GROMACS .gro file of C-alpha atoms in nm:
model
  319
    1UNK     CA    1   1.694   0.954  -1.612
    2UNK     CA    2   1.901   0.673  -1.459
    3UNK     CA    3   1.758   0.322  -1.510
    4UNK     CA    4   1.807   0.067  -1.231
    5UNK     CA    5   1.715  -0.304  -1.255
    6UNK     CA    6   1.656  -0.505  -0.940
    7UNK     CA    7   1.600  -0.880  -0.962
    8UNK     CA    8   1.361  -0.974  -0.685
    9UNK     CA    9   1.485  -1.316  -0.573
   10UNK     CA   10   1.556  -1.492  -0.242
   11UNK     CA   11   1.926  -1.520  -0.326
   12UNK     CA   12   2.032  -1.155  -0.356
   13UNK     CA   13   1.891  -0.861  -0.161
   14UNK     CA   14   1.791  -0.526  -0.305
   15UNK     CA   15   2.057  -0.370  -0.083
   16UNK     CA   16   2.335  -0.580  -0.238
   17UNK     CA   17   2.222  -0.494  -0.590
   18UNK     CA   18   2.184  -0.122  -0.520
   19UNK     CA   19   2.523  -0.107  -0.350
   20UNK     CA   20   2.686  -0.277  -0.648
   21UNK     CA   21   2.527  -0.031  -0.892
   22UNK     CA   22   2.629   0.273  -0.688
   23UNK     CA   23   2.977   0.130  -0.635
   24UNK     CA   24   2.988   0.138  -0.255
   25UNK     CA   25   3.009  -0.127   0.014
   26UNK     CA   26   2.721  -0.170   0.261
   27UNK     CA   27   2.810  -0.099   0.623
   28UNK     CA   28   2.600  -0.276   0.887
   29UNK     CA   29   2.339  -0.366   0.625
   30UNK     CA   30   2.288  -0.013   0.498
   31UNK     CA   31   2.417   0.226   0.238
   32UNK     CA   32   2.404   0.605   0.240
   33UNK     CA   33   2.324   0.793  -0.080
   34UNK     CA   34   2.638   0.970  -0.209
   35UNK     CA   35   2.608   1.353  -0.199
   36UNK     CA   36   2.644   1.365  -0.576
   37UNK     CA   37   2.308   1.186  -0.603
   38UNK     CA   38   2.129   1.337  -0.304
   39UNK     CA   39   2.082   1.228   0.057
   40UNK     CA   40   1.925   0.946   0.254
   41UNK     CA   41   1.977   0.573   0.292
   42UNK     CA   42   1.869   0.220   0.213
   43UNK     CA   43   1.860  -0.030   0.500
   44UNK     CA   44   1.809  -0.405   0.500
   45UNK     CA   45   1.685  -0.624   0.784
   46UNK     CA   46   1.698  -1.004   0.769
   47UNK     CA   47   1.389  -1.131   0.951
   48UNK     CA   48   1.299  -1.488   1.046
   49UNK     CA   49   1.144  -1.726   0.791
   50UNK     CA   50   1.356  -1.586   0.504
   51UNK     CA   51   1.169  -1.254   0.515
   52UNK     CA   52   1.353  -0.951   0.380
   53UNK     CA   53   1.274  -0.597   0.491
   54UNK     CA   54   1.410  -0.305   0.290
   55UNK     CA   55   1.363   0.054   0.402
   56UNK     CA   56   1.421   0.323   0.137
   57UNK     CA   57   1.437   0.681   0.263
   58UNK     CA   58   1.601   0.936   0.035
   59UNK     CA   59   1.588   1.265  -0.153
   60UNK     CA   60   1.752   1.253  -0.496
   61UNK     CA   61   1.880   1.534  -0.719
   62UNK     CA   62   1.790   1.346  -1.036
   63UNK     CA   63   1.530   1.098  -1.155
   64UNK     CA   64   1.598   0.728  -1.111
   65UNK     CA   65   1.370   0.466  -1.260
   66UNK     CA   66   1.381   0.150  -1.047
   67UNK     CA   67   1.256  -0.160  -1.228
   68UNK     CA   68   1.181  -0.463  -1.013
   69UNK     CA   69   1.204  -0.789  -1.207
   70UNK     CA   70   0.993  -1.037  -1.013
   71UNK     CA   71   0.957  -1.353  -1.221
   72UNK     CA   72   0.683  -1.602  -1.145
   73UNK     CA   73   0.929  -1.892  -1.135
   74UNK     CA   74   1.187  -1.768  -0.881
   75UNK     CA   75   1.043  -1.440  -0.752
   76UNK     CA   76   0.910  -1.322  -0.417
   77UNK     CA   77   0.582  -1.219  -0.265
   78UNK     CA   78   0.605  -0.840  -0.226
   79UNK     CA   79   0.432  -0.614   0.023
   80UNK     CA   80   0.507  -0.246  -0.036
   81UNK     CA   81   0.407   0.031   0.206
   82UNK     CA   82   0.430   0.397   0.110
   83UNK     CA   83   0.546   0.606   0.407
   84UNK     CA   84   0.605   0.922   0.206
   85UNK     CA   85   0.387   1.210   0.323
   86UNK     CA   86   0.241   1.245  -0.022
   87UNK     CA   87   0.101   1.036  -0.304
   88UNK     CA   88   0.351   0.830  -0.498
   89UNK     CA   89   0.291   0.629  -0.811
   90UNK     CA   90   0.406   0.275  -0.869
   91UNK     CA   91   0.375   0.058  -1.177
   92UNK     CA   92   0.271  -0.301  -1.102
   93UNK     CA   93   0.249  -0.470  -1.438
   94UNK     CA   94   0.193  -0.196  -1.695
   95UNK     CA   95  -0.007   0.085  -1.536
   96UNK     CA   96   0.039   0.346  -1.263
   97UNK     CA   97  -0.098   0.281  -0.913
   98UNK     CA   98  -0.136   0.567  -0.668
   99UNK     CA   99  -0.010   0.425  -0.338
  100UNK     CA  100  -0.156   0.680  -0.101
  101UNK     CA  101  -0.470   0.880  -0.054
  102UNK     CA  102  -0.634   1.096   0.212
  103UNK     CA  103  -0.304   1.116   0.402
  104UNK     CA  104  -0.291   0.742   0.464
  105UNK     CA  105  -0.016   0.495   0.377
  106UNK     CA  106  -0.106   0.286   0.075
  107UNK     CA  107  -0.016  -0.085   0.085
  108UNK     CA  108   0.003  -0.308  -0.219
  109UNK     CA  109   0.057  -0.684  -0.188
  110UNK     CA  110   0.138  -0.884  -0.499
  111UNK     CA  111   0.268  -1.222  -0.599
  112UNK     CA  112   0.563  -1.331  -0.812
  113UNK     CA  113   0.493  -1.268  -1.178
  114UNK     CA  114   0.417  -0.896  -1.143
  115UNK     CA  115   0.711  -0.678  -1.244
  116UNK     CA  116   0.718  -0.323  -1.108
  117UNK     CA  117   0.872   0.015  -1.175
  118UNK     CA  118   0.875   0.360  -1.020
  119UNK     CA  119   1.036   0.699  -1.079
  120UNK     CA  120   1.117   0.940  -0.795
  121UNK     CA  121   1.036   1.310  -0.799
  122UNK     CA  122   1.348   1.526  -0.799
  123UNK     CA  123   1.434   1.690  -0.465
  124UNK     CA  124   1.135   1.531  -0.292
  125UNK     CA  125   1.139   1.310   0.016
  126UNK     CA  126   1.066   0.946  -0.068
  127UNK     CA  127   1.011   0.674   0.190
  128UNK     CA  128   0.897   0.321   0.117
  129UNK     CA  129   0.915  -0.011   0.300
  130UNK     CA  130   0.929  -0.349   0.127
  131UNK     CA  131   0.859  -0.679   0.298
  132UNK     CA  132   0.938  -0.971   0.069
  133UNK     CA  133   0.936  -1.345   0.121
  134UNK     CA  134   0.975  -1.657  -0.094
  135UNK     CA  135   0.704  -1.914  -0.175
  136UNK     CA  136   0.857  -2.151   0.085
  137UNK     CA  137   0.759  -1.905   0.359
  138UNK     CA  138   0.404  -1.900   0.227
  139UNK     CA  139   0.383  -2.279   0.222
  140UNK     CA  140   0.512  -2.310   0.578
  141UNK     CA  141   0.324  -2.028   0.749
  142UNK     CA  142   0.036  -1.886   0.545
  143UNK     CA  143  -0.115  -2.178   0.359
  144UNK     CA  144  -0.433  -2.203   0.572
  145UNK     CA  145  -0.793  -2.084   0.544
  146UNK     CA  146  -0.848  -1.797   0.304
  147UNK     CA  147  -0.476  -1.774   0.240
  148UNK     CA  148  -0.470  -2.129   0.104
  149UNK     CA  149  -0.728  -2.046  -0.162
  150UNK     CA  150  -0.546  -1.724  -0.245
  151UNK     CA  151  -0.199  -1.872  -0.286
  152UNK     CA  152  -0.331  -2.157  -0.495
  153UNK     CA  153  -0.392  -1.895  -0.764
  154UNK     CA  154  -0.019  -1.819  -0.768
  155UNK     CA  155  -0.071  -1.473  -0.919
  156UNK     CA  156  -0.267  -1.197  -0.744
  157UNK     CA  157  -0.256  -0.829  -0.652
  158UNK     CA  158  -0.438  -0.659  -0.359
  159UNK     CA  159  -0.447  -0.307  -0.218
  160UNK     CA  160  -0.537  -0.161   0.121
  161UNK     CA  161  -0.445   0.129   0.345
  162UNK     CA  162  -0.259   0.129   0.673
  163UNK     CA  163  -0.456   0.249   0.978
  164UNK     CA  164  -0.287   0.547   1.142
  165UNK     CA  165  -0.198   0.355   1.460
  166UNK     CA  166  -0.028   0.079   1.260
  167UNK     CA  167   0.148   0.339   1.045
  168UNK     CA  168   0.300   0.497   1.357
  169UNK     CA  169   0.388   0.156   1.500
  170UNK     CA  170   0.575   0.065   1.182
  171UNK     CA  171   0.768   0.394   1.182
  172UNK     CA  172   0.881   0.331   1.541
  173UNK     CA  173   1.014  -0.015   1.456
  174UNK     CA  174   1.228   0.135   1.177
  175UNK     CA  175   1.424   0.343   1.429
  176UNK     CA  176   1.707   0.146   1.585
  177UNK     CA  177   1.859   0.313   1.891
  178UNK     CA  178   2.206   0.201   2.000
  179UNK     CA  179   2.083   0.064   2.334
  180UNK     CA  180   1.796  -0.138   2.182
  181UNK     CA  181   1.817  -0.514   2.140
  182UNK     CA  182   1.813  -0.594   1.765
  183UNK     CA  183   1.637  -0.926   1.831
  184UNK     CA  184   1.353  -0.742   2.001
  185UNK     CA  185   1.333  -0.488   1.718
  186UNK     CA  186   1.323  -0.759   1.453
  187UNK     CA  187   1.050  -0.932   1.650
  188UNK     CA  188   0.851  -0.608   1.642
  189UNK     CA  189   0.906  -0.574   1.267
  190UNK     CA  190   0.786  -0.929   1.214
  191UNK     CA  191   0.481  -0.854   1.425
  192UNK     CA  192   0.405  -0.550   1.207
  193UNK     CA  193   0.419  -0.768   0.897
  194UNK     CA  194   0.175  -1.008   1.062
  195UNK     CA  195  -0.064  -0.724   1.140
  196UNK     CA  196  -0.047  -0.589   0.785
  197UNK     CA  197  -0.110  -0.936   0.643
  198UNK     CA  198  -0.408  -0.962   0.878
  199UNK     CA  199  -0.554  -0.653   0.710
  200UNK     CA  200  -0.562  -0.854   0.390
  201UNK     CA  201  -0.654  -1.186   0.552
  202UNK     CA  202  -0.959  -1.035   0.724
  203UNK     CA  203  -1.097  -0.874   0.411
  204UNK     CA  204  -1.459  -0.945   0.334
  205UNK     CA  205  -1.364  -1.044  -0.018
  206UNK     CA  206  -1.047  -1.227  -0.121
  207UNK     CA  207  -0.941  -1.253  -0.485
  208UNK     CA  208  -1.138  -1.532  -0.650
  209UNK     CA  209  -0.972  -1.510  -0.989
  210UNK     CA  210  -0.658  -1.378  -1.150
  211UNK     CA  211  -0.643  -1.015  -1.250
  212UNK     CA  212  -0.444  -0.918  -1.555
  213UNK     CA  213  -0.234  -0.601  -1.559
  214UNK     CA  214  -0.508  -0.442  -1.769
  215UNK     CA  215  -0.772  -0.541  -1.511
  216UNK     CA  216  -0.564  -0.384  -1.232
  217UNK     CA  217  -0.517  -0.067  -1.436
  218UNK     CA  218  -0.892  -0.032  -1.480
  219UNK     CA  219  -0.970  -0.091  -1.112
  220UNK     CA  220  -0.721   0.175  -0.999
  221UNK     CA  221  -0.882   0.406  -1.254
  222UNK     CA  222  -1.222   0.331  -1.098
  223UNK     CA  223  -1.080   0.412  -0.755
  224UNK     CA  224  -0.955   0.747  -0.881
  225UNK     CA  225  -1.296   0.829  -1.027
  226UNK     CA  226  -1.461   0.747  -0.694
  227UNK     CA  227  -1.219   0.971  -0.506
  228UNK     CA  228  -1.286   1.255  -0.748
  229UNK     CA  229  -1.656   1.234  -0.648
  230UNK     CA  230  -1.612   1.223  -0.270
  231UNK     CA  231  -1.776   1.567  -0.245
  232UNK     CA  232  -2.102   1.469  -0.407
  233UNK     CA  233  -2.247   1.149  -0.548
  234UNK     CA  234  -2.055   0.863  -0.709
  235UNK     CA  235  -2.109   0.761  -1.070
  236UNK     CA  236  -2.340   0.464  -1.118
  237UNK     CA  237  -2.216   0.112  -1.182
  238UNK     CA  238  -2.362   0.141  -1.533
  239UNK     CA  239  -2.158   0.457  -1.598
  240UNK     CA  240  -1.838   0.302  -1.463
  241UNK     CA  241  -1.887  -0.014  -1.669
  242UNK     CA  242  -1.929   0.189  -1.987
  243UNK     CA  243  -1.626   0.406  -1.906
  244UNK     CA  244  -1.410   0.098  -1.838
  245UNK     CA  245  -1.547  -0.092  -2.140
  246UNK     CA  246  -1.639  -0.396  -1.934
  247UNK     CA  247  -1.947  -0.576  -1.806
  248UNK     CA  248  -2.103  -0.475  -1.474
  249UNK     CA  249  -2.045  -0.821  -1.329
  250UNK     CA  250  -1.674  -0.818  -1.414
  251UNK     CA  251  -1.636  -0.462  -1.289
  252UNK     CA  252  -1.786  -0.551  -0.951
  253UNK     CA  253  -1.591  -0.878  -0.920
  254UNK     CA  254  -1.255  -0.724  -1.016
  255UNK     CA  255  -1.298  -0.430  -0.778
  256UNK     CA  256  -1.377  -0.662  -0.486
  257UNK     CA  257  -1.076  -0.875  -0.579
  258UNK     CA  258  -0.829  -0.586  -0.569
  259UNK     CA  259  -0.971  -0.366  -0.292
  260UNK     CA  260  -1.152  -0.621  -0.077
  261UNK     CA  261  -1.484  -0.438  -0.077
  262UNK     CA  262  -1.773  -0.352  -0.303
  263UNK     CA  263  -1.753  -0.031  -0.503
  264UNK     CA  264  -2.022   0.137  -0.294
  265UNK     CA  265  -1.878   0.029   0.042
  266UNK     CA  266  -1.530   0.142  -0.062
  267UNK     CA  267  -1.666   0.479  -0.171
  268UNK     CA  268  -1.867   0.519   0.149
  269UNK     CA  269  -1.571   0.429   0.373
  270UNK     CA  270  -1.350   0.684   0.198
  271UNK     CA  271  -1.623   0.949   0.231
  272UNK     CA  272  -1.650   0.880   0.605
  273UNK     CA  273  -1.272   0.904   0.645
  274UNK     CA  274  -1.274   1.243   0.473
  275UNK     CA  275  -1.563   1.351   0.695
  276UNK     CA  276  -1.370   1.258   1.009
  277UNK     CA  277  -1.063   1.446   0.889
  278UNK     CA  278  -1.267   1.760   0.817
  279UNK     CA  279  -1.430   1.740   1.160
  280UNK     CA  280  -1.097   1.695   1.339
  281UNK     CA  281  -0.960   1.998   1.154
  282UNK     CA  282  -1.281   2.186   1.242
  283UNK     CA  283  -1.347   2.293   0.884
  284UNK     CA  284  -1.716   2.360   0.944
  285UNK     CA  285  -2.013   2.246   1.147
  286UNK     CA  286  -2.148   1.891   1.124
  287UNK     CA  287  -2.422   2.012   0.892
  288UNK     CA  288  -2.182   2.212   0.672
  289UNK     CA  289  -1.949   1.916   0.633
  290UNK     CA  290  -2.240   1.683   0.563
  291UNK     CA  291  -2.367   1.915   0.290
  292UNK     CA  292  -2.017   1.945   0.141
  293UNK     CA  293  -2.002   1.567   0.116
  294UNK     CA  294  -2.330   1.555  -0.073
  295UNK     CA  295  -2.581   1.479   0.204
  296UNK     CA  296  -2.909   1.670   0.198
  297UNK     CA  297  -3.027   1.465   0.497
  298UNK     CA  298  -2.787   1.532   0.787
  299UNK     CA  299  -2.950   1.259   0.997
  300UNK     CA  300  -2.848   1.009   0.730
  301UNK     CA  301  -2.494   1.150   0.729
  302UNK     CA  302  -2.473   1.117   1.108
  303UNK     CA  303  -2.609   0.762   1.099
  304UNK     CA  304  -2.357   0.648   0.837
  305UNK     CA  305  -2.075   0.823   1.019
  306UNK     CA  306  -2.164   0.649   1.347
  307UNK     CA  307  -2.190   0.311   1.174
  308UNK     CA  308  -1.843   0.355   1.023
  309UNK     CA  309  -1.659   0.519   1.315
  310UNK     CA  310  -1.861   0.403   1.616
  311UNK     CA  311  -1.943   0.755   1.733
  312UNK     CA  312  -2.140   1.056   1.615
  313UNK     CA  313  -1.977   1.331   1.407
  314UNK     CA  314  -2.062   1.578   1.683
  315UNK     CA  315  -1.849   1.385   1.931
  316UNK     CA  316  -1.550   1.393   1.695
  317UNK     CA  317  -1.590   1.765   1.640
  318UNK     CA  318  -1.601   1.836   2.015
  319UNK     CA  319  -1.285   1.635   2.087
   0.00000   0.00000   0.00000
């Protein structure tokens, strides 16, 4: 395994550091992976307000462990979006975070002070986008309303998922055709960042206290347990609290802090997303899918589906 250390600072881009380690010069703000290592590229876009955008897209013949050193004193706010068509794992702090589920792009947003690491799978496509920006950008443009309370904490970590339409919009902005105006493209990329930040800014619950790396580990473990019980009933709060060796009040508060929703509402929203996917793929009747998801009362299933998606499951199935 090849270890790589990237210092996440405003003064030197990830592209510059990766190019130096590989021993090649960037051309037009990108480097191509040498055939000896695999295939693919790393691109860098300098956006307004000192925002850096790095786009990793590669397939490597050997494992590389990338360690991001993001110190609290001179680090950057990091927003990472997984565009790989599969689950990838990322360490933020000390534990593994699964950055995708149910076919959606996982997004993790964290402050300076959280180091990170990740190891690629050999001969597997890997695609990730990083938006990063210094504290000065936060002070000038985001220090209002809920954001003000959040950034006063200095250290936080939040997770969400990218809606499919926004996922596709982001992918389009990453393609630069020769005839396209780069200023327009960068404006579109900046707009995407604004929309992703809005996903966090509009959350029902914003972090009210700092989460330690251990807290984050436990909350991602809770998420995994919930996903394992999508076809059926979720474990109770009492069960989860015992399994995580923590009080019920801390469990509920920490989960809301990281995922922006209560445990039950998060579980229900994921169940409804799975239901929609099964209906679109026509993997059974409405009743059959409802029963598979643990509903004995199909009217209740239909009511919750309509509340979440704005239409009945029958309408989705007929589309």
